[in-house]
Coordinates of N, CA and C in Angstrom, one line a residue:
M355 N 52.2 133.4 122.4 CA 52.5 133.4 120.9 C 53.8 132.9 120.6
A356 N 53.9 132.2 119.8 CA 55.4 131.7 119.2 C 56.0 132.7 118.6
A357 N 57.3 132.7 118.7 CA 58.1 133.5 117.8 C 58.3 132.9 116.5
S358 N 58.6 133.4 115.5 CA 59.2 132.8 114.3 C 60.5 132.2 114.3
R359 N 60.5 131.0 113.5 CA 61.9 130.4 113.5 C 62.9 131.1 112.6
W360 N 62.5 132.0 111.8 CA 63.4 132.8 110.9 C 63.4 134.2 111.2
K361 N 64.5 134.7 111.1 CA 64.8 136.2 111.2 C 63.9 137.0 110.1
S362 N 63.0 137.8 110.6 CA 62.2 138.4 109.6 C 62.0 140.0 109.9
T363 N 61.6 140.7 109.0 CA 61.4 142.1 109.0 C 60.2 142.4 108.1
L364 N 59.2 143.2 108.7 CA 57.9 143.5 108.0 C 58.1 144.7 107.5
Y365 N 57.7 145.1 106.4 CA 57.6 146.4 105.8 C 56.1 146.7 105.2
A366 N 55.4 147.8 105.7 CA 54.3 148.3 105.1 C 54.5 148.7 103.7
S367 N 53.4 148.9 103.0 CA 53.7 149.4 101.6 C 54.4 150.7 101.4
E368 N 54.2 151.5 102.4 CA 54.8 152.9 102.3 C 56.4 152.9 102.8
Q369 N 56.6 151.7 103.1 CA 58.1 151.4 103.5 C 59.2 150.7 102.6
F370 N 58.6 150.4 101.3 CA 59.2 149.7 100.5 C 58.9 150.1 99.1
V371 N 59.8 150.0 98.1 CA 59.6 150.2 96.8 C 60.2 149.2 95.8
E372 N 59.5 148.7 94.9 CA 60.1 147.7 93.9 C 60.7 148.3 92.8
A373 N 61.9 147.9 92.1 CA 62.4 148.3 90.9 C 62.6 147.1 90.1
C374 N 62.6 147.3 88.9 CA 63.1 146.0 87.9 C 64.2 146.7 86.9
G375 N 65.1 145.9 86.6 CA 66.0 146.2 85.7 C 66.3 144.9 84.9
A376 N 67.3 145.2 83.9 CA 67.8 144.1 83.0 C 69.1 144.2 82.7
V377 N 69.9 143.1 82.5 CA 71.2 143.2 81.8 C 70.7 142.9 80.5
V378 N 71.0 143.9 79.6 CA 70.6 143.8 78.1 C 71.7 143.3 77.2
F379 N 71.6 142.2 76.6 CA 72.6 141.7 75.7 C 72.5 142.0 74.3
D380 N 73.4 142.4 73.4 CA 73.2 142.7 72.0 C 74.0 141.3 71.6
T381 N 73.2 140.3 71.1 CA 73.7 138.9 70.8 C 73.9 138.8 69.3
S382 N 73.7 140.1 68.6 CA 73.9 140.0 67.0 C 75.3 140.2 66.8
T383 N 76.2 140.6 67.7 CA 77.5 140.8 67.6 C 78.3 139.5 68.2
D384 N 79.6 139.4 67.7 CA 80.4 138.4 68.2 C 81.7 139.0 68.5
P385 N 82.1 139.3 69.7 CA 81.4 138.8 70.8 C 80.1 139.6 71.3
K386 N 79.4 139.0 72.1 CA 78.2 139.9 72.5 C 78.5 140.9 73.4
R387 N 77.7 142.0 73.3 CA 77.8 143.3 74.1 C 76.9 143.3 75.1
V388 N 77.0 144.3 76.0 CA 76.2 144.7 77.0 C 75.8 146.1 77.1
L389 N 74.6 146.5 77.4 CA 74.0 147.9 77.4 C 74.4 148.4 78.9
L390 N 75.0 149.6 78.8 CA 75.3 150.4 80.0 C 74.5 151.7 79.7
L391 N 74.3 152.4 80.9 CA 73.7 153.8 80.7 C 74.7 154.7 81.5
Y392 N 75.1 155.9 80.8 CA 75.8 156.8 81.5 C 75.0 158.0 82.0
L393 N 75.2 158.2 83.3 CA 74.2 159.3 84.0 C 75.4 160.2 84.3
G394 N 75.5 161.3 83.2 CA 76.4 162.3 83.1 C 76.4 163.2 84.5
A395 N 75.3 163.5 84.9 CA 75.1 164.5 86.2 C 75.9 163.8 87.4
C396 N 76.1 162.7 87.4 CA 76.7 162.0 88.5 C 78.1 161.3 88.2
D397 N 78.4 161.4 86.9 CA 79.5 160.5 86.2 C 79.3 159.1 86.7
E398 N 78.4 158.4 86.4 CA 78.1 157.2 86.7 C 77.7 156.2 85.5
W399 N 78.3 154.9 85.6 CA 77.8 153.9 84.5 C 76.9 152.9 85.2
L400 N 75.8 152.6 84.7 CA 74.6 151.9 85.5 C 74.2 150.9 84.4
L401 N 73.4 149.9 85.0 CA 72.6 149.0 84.3 C 70.9 149.7 84.5
P402 N 70.4 149.4 83.5 CA 68.9 150.2 83.3 C 68.1 149.4 84.4
K403 N 67.4 150.3 85.1 CA 66.4 149.9 85.9 C 65.5 151.0 86.4
G404 N 64.4 150.8 87.1 CA 63.6 151.6 87.6 C 62.5 151.2 88.4
R405 N 61.6 152.2 88.8 CA 60.3 151.6 89.8 C 59.4 151.0 89.0
R406 N 58.9 150.1 89.6 CA 57.7 149.2 89.1 C 56.5 150.1 89.4
N407 N 55.5 150.2 88.5 CA 54.2 150.9 88.7 C 53.3 150.0 89.4
C408 N 52.2 150.8 89.9 CA 51.2 149.9 90.4 C 50.4 149.2 89.3
N409 N 50.1 147.8 89.7 CA 49.4 146.9 88.7 C 50.2 146.6 87.6
E410 N 51.6 146.8 87.7 CA 52.6 146.3 86.5 C 53.1 145.2 87.1
S411 N 53.3 144.1 86.0 CA 54.2 143.0 86.5 C 55.6 143.2 86.6
R412 N 56.3 142.5 87.2 CA 57.9 142.7 87.2 C 58.4 142.8 85.9
K413 N 58.1 141.6 85.0 CA 58.6 141.5 83.7 C 58.1 142.7 82.9
E414 N 56.9 143.4 82.9 CA 56.5 144.6 82.2 C 57.4 145.8 82.6
A415 N 57.7 145.8 84.0 CA 58.4 147.0 84.5 C 59.8 146.9 83.9
A416 N 60.6 145.8 83.8 CA 61.8 145.8 83.4 C 61.9 146.1 81.9
I417 N 61.0 145.8 81.2 CA 61.0 145.9 79.7 C 60.6 147.6 79.5
R418 N 59.7 148.0 80.3 CA 59.4 149.5 80.1 C 60.6 150.3 80.5
E419 N 61.1 149.8 81.6 CA 62.1 150.8 82.3 C 63.4 150.9 81.2
V420 N 63.7 149.7 80.7 CA 64.9 149.7 79.7 C 64.6 150.7 78.6
R421 N 63.5 150.6 78.0 CA 62.8 151.3 76.9 C 62.9 152.8 77.2
E422 N 62.3 153.3 78.5 CA 62.3 154.6 78.9 C 63.7 155.2 79.0
E423 N 64.6 154.5 79.7 CA 65.8 155.0 80.0 C 66.7 155.1 78.9
S424 N 66.8 154.1 78.0 CA 67.7 153.8 76.8 C 67.4 154.1 75.5
G425 N 66.0 154.0 75.4 CA 65.3 154.1 74.1 C 65.3 152.6 73.4
Y426 N 65.9 151.5 74.0 CA 66.1 150.2 73.2 C 64.7 149.4 73.7
A427 N 64.2 148.6 72.6 CA 63.1 147.7 72.9 C 63.9 146.5 73.2
I428 N 63.5 145.6 74.1 CA 64.1 144.4 74.4 C 63.0 143.3 74.7
Q429 N 63.4 142.1 74.8 CA 62.6 141.0 75.1 C 63.4 140.4 76.1
L430 N 62.9 139.7 77.0 CA 63.5 138.9 78.2 C 63.8 137.7 77.5
R431 N 65.1 137.2 77.8 CA 65.8 136.1 77.2 C 65.5 134.9 78.0
P432 N 65.0 133.9 77.4 CA 64.7 132.5 78.1 C 66.1 132.0 78.4
I433 N 66.3 131.7 79.8 CA 67.5 131.2 80.4 C 67.4 130.0 81.0
S434 N 68.6 129.3 81.1 CA 68.7 128.1 82.1 C 69.3 128.5 83.4
M435 N 68.6 128.3 84.5 CA 69.0 128.6 85.8 C 68.4 127.8 86.9
S436 N 69.1 128.0 88.0 CA 68.6 127.3 89.2 C 67.7 128.3 90.2
T437 N 66.6 127.8 90.6 CA 65.8 128.8 91.4 C 65.0 127.8 92.5
R438 N 64.6 128.4 93.5 CA 63.9 127.7 94.7 C 62.4 127.7 94.2
A439 N 61.9 128.6 93.2 CA 60.5 128.5 92.7 C 60.2 127.1 92.1
P440 N 59.2 126.7 92.6 CA 58.6 125.4 91.7 C 58.2 125.6 90.5
S441 N 58.1 124.8 89.6 CA 57.6 124.9 88.2 C 56.1 124.6 88.3
E442 N 55.2 125.1 87.4 CA 53.9 124.9 87.6 C 53.4 123.4 87.4
L443 N 54.4 122.5 86.9 CA 54.2 121.1 86.8 C 54.5 120.2 88.0
E444 N 54.9 120.9 89.0 CA 55.3 120.2 90.2 C 54.2 120.1 91.3
E445 N 54.3 119.3 92.2 CA 53.4 119.1 93.2 C 53.4 120.5 94.1
A446 N 52.3 120.8 94.7 CA 52.3 122.0 95.6 C 53.4 121.8 96.9
D447 N 53.5 120.7 97.3 CA 54.3 120.4 98.5 C 55.8 120.2 98.2
V448 N 56.4 120.3 96.9 CA 57.8 120.0 96.4 C 58.6 120.8 97.5
K449 N 59.6 120.0 97.7 CA 60.7 120.5 98.6 C 61.2 122.0 98.3
D450 N 61.3 122.8 99.3 CA 61.9 124.2 98.9 C 63.5 124.1 98.9
E451 N 64.0 123.8 97.7 CA 65.4 123.7 97.4 C 65.7 124.1 95.9
P452 N 66.7 124.6 95.8 CA 67.1 125.2 94.1 C 67.0 123.9 93.3
R453 N 66.4 124.0 92.2 CA 66.3 123.1 91.1 C 66.6 123.9 89.8
A454 N 67.2 123.2 88.9 CA 67.6 123.9 87.5 C 66.3 123.7 86.6
Y455 N 66.1 124.7 85.9 CA 65.0 124.8 84.8 C 65.5 125.4 83.5
D456 N 65.1 124.9 82.4 CA 65.4 125.6 81.1 C 64.3 126.5 80.7
S457 N 64.7 127.6 79.9 CA 63.7 128.6 79.2 C 62.9 129.3 80.2
L458 N 63.6 129.8 81.3 CA 62.9 130.6 82.4 C 63.1 132.2 81.8
T459 N 62.2 133.1 82.2 CA 62.1 134.4 82.1 C 61.8 135.1 83.3
E460 N 62.4 134.5 84.3 CA 62.3 135.0 85.9 C 63.5 135.8 86.1
P461 N 63.4 136.7 87.2 CA 64.5 137.2 87.8 C 65.6 136.3 88.2
F462 N 66.7 136.7 87.9 CA 67.9 135.9 88.3 C 68.5 136.4 89.5
M463 N 68.1 137.7 90.1 CA 69.0 138.1 91.2 C 67.9 139.4 91.9
L464 N 68.0 139.3 93.0 CA 67.3 140.3 93.8 C 68.2 141.0 94.7
D465 N 68.2 142.3 94.5 CA 69.1 143.3 95.4 C 68.1 144.0 96.4
V466 N 68.4 143.7 97.6 CA 67.7 144.6 98.8 C 68.5 145.5 99.2
R467 N 68.0 146.8 99.1 CA 68.9 148.2 99.3 C 68.1 148.6 100.5
D468 N 68.8 148.9 101.7 CA 68.4 149.7 102.8 C 68.7 151.2 102.5
L469 N 67.5 151.8 102.4 CA 67.6 153.2 102.2 C 67.9 154.2 103.3
G470 N 68.1 153.7 104.6 CA 68.7 154.5 105.4 C 67.7 155.3 106.1
N471 N 68.0 155.9 107.2 CA 67.3 157.0 107.9 C 65.7 156.5 108.1
G472 N 65.4 155.2 108.3 CA 64.0 154.8 108.5 C 63.3 154.9 107.1
K473 N 63.9 155.1 105.9 CA 63.0 155.2 104.7 C 62.8 154.0 104.2
G474 N 63.1 152.7 104.7 CA 62.8 151.6 104.2 C 63.7 150.9 103.3
V475 N 63.2 150.1 102.5 CA 64.0 149.4 101.5 C 63.7 149.5 100.0
K476 N 64.5 149.2 99.2 CA 64.2 149.1 97.8 C 64.7 147.7 97.5
L477 N 63.6 147.2 96.6 CA 63.9 145.6 96.2 C 64.0 145.8 94.6
V478 N 65.2 145.4 94.1 CA 65.3 145.6 92.8 C 65.6 144.2 92.2
W479 N 64.6 143.9 91.2 CA 64.6 142.5 90.6 C 65.2 142.6 89.3
W480 N 66.3 141.7 89.0 CA 66.9 141.7 87.7 C 66.8 140.5 86.9
F481 N 66.5 141.0 85.5 CA 66.2 140.1 84.4 C 67.4 140.1 83.5
I482 N 67.4 139.0 82.6 CA 68.4 139.0 81.5 C 67.5 139.3 80.3
A483 N 68.1 140.0 79.4 CA 67.2 140.5 78.1 C 68.3 140.6 77.1
E484 N 67.5 140.6 75.8 CA 68.3 140.8 74.7 C 67.6 141.9 73.8
L485 N 68.3 142.6 72.9 CA 67.7 143.5 72.0 C 66.5 143.0 71.2
D486 N 65.4 143.9 71.1 CA 64.3 143.5 70.2 C 63.9 144.5 69.4
G487 N 64.8 145.3 68.5 CA 64.2 146.1 67.8 C 65.1 147.5 67.7
A488 N 64.9 148.3 67.2 CA 65.7 149.7 67.0 C 65.4 150.6 68.1
Q489 N 66.5 151.5 68.2 CA 66.5 152.4 69.3 C 65.7 153.5 68.9
G490 N 64.8 154.0 70.0 CA 64.3 155.3 70.0 C 64.8 156.4 70.9
D491 N 64.0 157.2 71.3 CA 64.6 158.2 72.2 C 64.4 157.7 73.7
G492 N 65.6 157.6 74.5 CA 65.4 157.3 75.8 C 65.4 158.7 76.6
E493 N 65.5 158.6 78.0 CA 65.4 159.8 78.9 C 66.6 160.5 78.7
A494 N 66.8 161.8 78.8 CA 67.7 162.8 78.3 C 69.0 162.7 79.2
Q495 N 68.7 162.2 80.5 CA 69.7 162.2 81.3 C 70.8 160.9 81.2
F496 N 70.2 160.1 80.4 CA 71.0 159.0 80.1 C 71.6 158.9 78.8
R497 N 72.8 158.3 78.7 CA 73.5 158.1 77.4 C 73.7 156.6 77.3
P498 N 73.0 155.9 76.6 CA 73.2 154.4 76.3 C 74.4 154.0 75.5
K499 N 75.1 153.0 75.9 CA 76.3 152.6 75.1 C 76.5 150.9 75.4
F500 N 76.7 150.4 74.3 CA 77.1 148.9 74.4 C 78.7 148.7 74.5
F501 N 79.0 147.8 75.4 CA 80.4 147.4 75.7 C 80.5 146.0 75.6
Q502 N 81.7 145.5 75.2 CA 82.1 144.2 75.3 C 81.9 143.8 76.7
C503 N 81.6 142.6 77.0 CA 81.2 142.0 78.3 C 82.1 142.3 79.3
D504 N 83.5 142.0 79.1 CA 84.6 142.2 80.1 C 84.7 143.7 80.4
R505 N 84.7 144.5 79.4 CA 84.7 145.9 79.6 C 83.6 146.4 80.4
A506 N 82.5 146.0 80.0 CA 81.4 146.4 80.8 C 81.4 146.2 82.3
V507 N 82.0 145.0 82.7 CA 82.2 144.8 84.0 C 83.1 145.9 84.6
E508 N 84.2 146.3 84.0 CA 85.1 147.2 84.4 C 84.5 148.7 84.5
Q509 N 83.7 148.8 83.5 CA 83.1 150.2 83.4 C 82.0 150.8 84.4
L510 N 81.2 149.6 84.9 CA 80.2 150.0 85.9 C 81.0 150.8 86.9
T511 N 80.1 151.5 87.5 CA 80.7 152.5 88.7 C 80.4 151.7 90.0
F512 N 79.4 150.9 90.3 CA 79.1 150.3 91.6 C 79.4 148.9 91.5
Q513 N 80.0 148.3 92.7 CA 80.4 146.9 92.8 C 79.1 146.3 92.7
K514 N 78.0 146.6 93.4 CA 76.6 145.5 93.4 C 76.4 145.4 91.8
D515 N 76.4 146.4 91.0 CA 76.0 146.2 89.6 C 77.0 145.3 89.0
R516 N 78.2 145.5 89.3 CA 79.2 144.5 88.8 C 79.0 143.0 89.1
E517 N 78.5 142.9 90.2 CA 78.1 141.5 90.6 C 76.9 141.0 90.0
V518 N 75.8 141.8 89.7 CA 74.8 141.6 88.9 C 75.1 141.1 87.5
L519 N 76.0 141.9 87.0 CA 76.5 141.6 85.5 C 77.3 140.4 85.4
V520 N 78.2 140.1 86.3 CA 78.9 138.9 86.4 C 78.1 137.7 86.7
K521 N 77.1 137.6 87.5 CA 76.1 136.5 87.5 C 75.4 136.4 86.2
A522 N 75.0 137.5 85.6 CA 74.3 137.5 84.3 C 75.1 136.6 83.3
L523 N 76.4 137.1 83.3 CA 77.6 136.5 82.2 C 77.5 135.1 82.5
E524 N 77.6 134.5 83.8 CA 77.7 133.2 84.1 C 76.4 132.4 83.8
I525 N 75.3 132.8 83.8 CA 74.2 132.4 83.4 C 74.1 132.2 81.8
M526 N 74.3 133.5 81.3 CA 74.6 133.3 79.8 C 75.3 132.2 79.3
E527 N 76.5 132.1 79.8 CA 77.5 131.1 79.4 C 77.0 129.8 79.5
R528 N 76.3 129.6 80.8 CA 75.8 128.1 81.0 C 74.7 127.9 80.0
S529 N 73.8 129.0 79.8 CA 72.6 128.7 79.0 C 73.0 128.5 77.4
T530 N 74.1 129.2 77.1 CA 74.7 129.0 75.7 C 75.3 127.6 75.5
N531 N 76.1 127.2 76.6 CA 76.5 125.8 76.5 C 75.6 124.7 76.6
A532 N 74.4 125.0 77.2 CA 73.5 123.8 77.4 C 72.7 123.7 76.0
S533 N 72.5 124.8 75.3 CA 71.7 124.7 74.2 C 72.6 124.4 72.7
T534 N 74.0 124.1 73.0 CA 74.7 123.7 72.0 C 75.2 122.1 72.0

């Protein structure tokens, strides 16, 4: 039997969990602002995210998790970005390489977290979103707050969250420039 050409790790369903989150922009202000959550019990500033439910799409999970944790209704923002995923208009055998597309509401980043001690991995799919309505009640352990973009990067507790936000800001900047 031949070995694979690629380094590969298999995880059975009980060895991985999927989570979805969003970098949420309030584009009604100038400059725009970003939603962060304060988890007081741990003294941490975070981006909203949470586990995907069985039979739920990633997009649905991101929207639901932001609403549950922050109380804010959101919509995924169509963005211009590069991806290796082909469009539905391309041939099935299109070359596997990054291509730029407009008006995507796909994940812009994937964080693969090793849970340690043989517990498997957590896959966190990140989307870009914007406010879509008034705030309701979020989960009690979180306090939502909007920050100007540069301040939000500094405020986040974890470096990986900062990297997610910086990438989202780059994509938003390119998407805004492309539409003007």
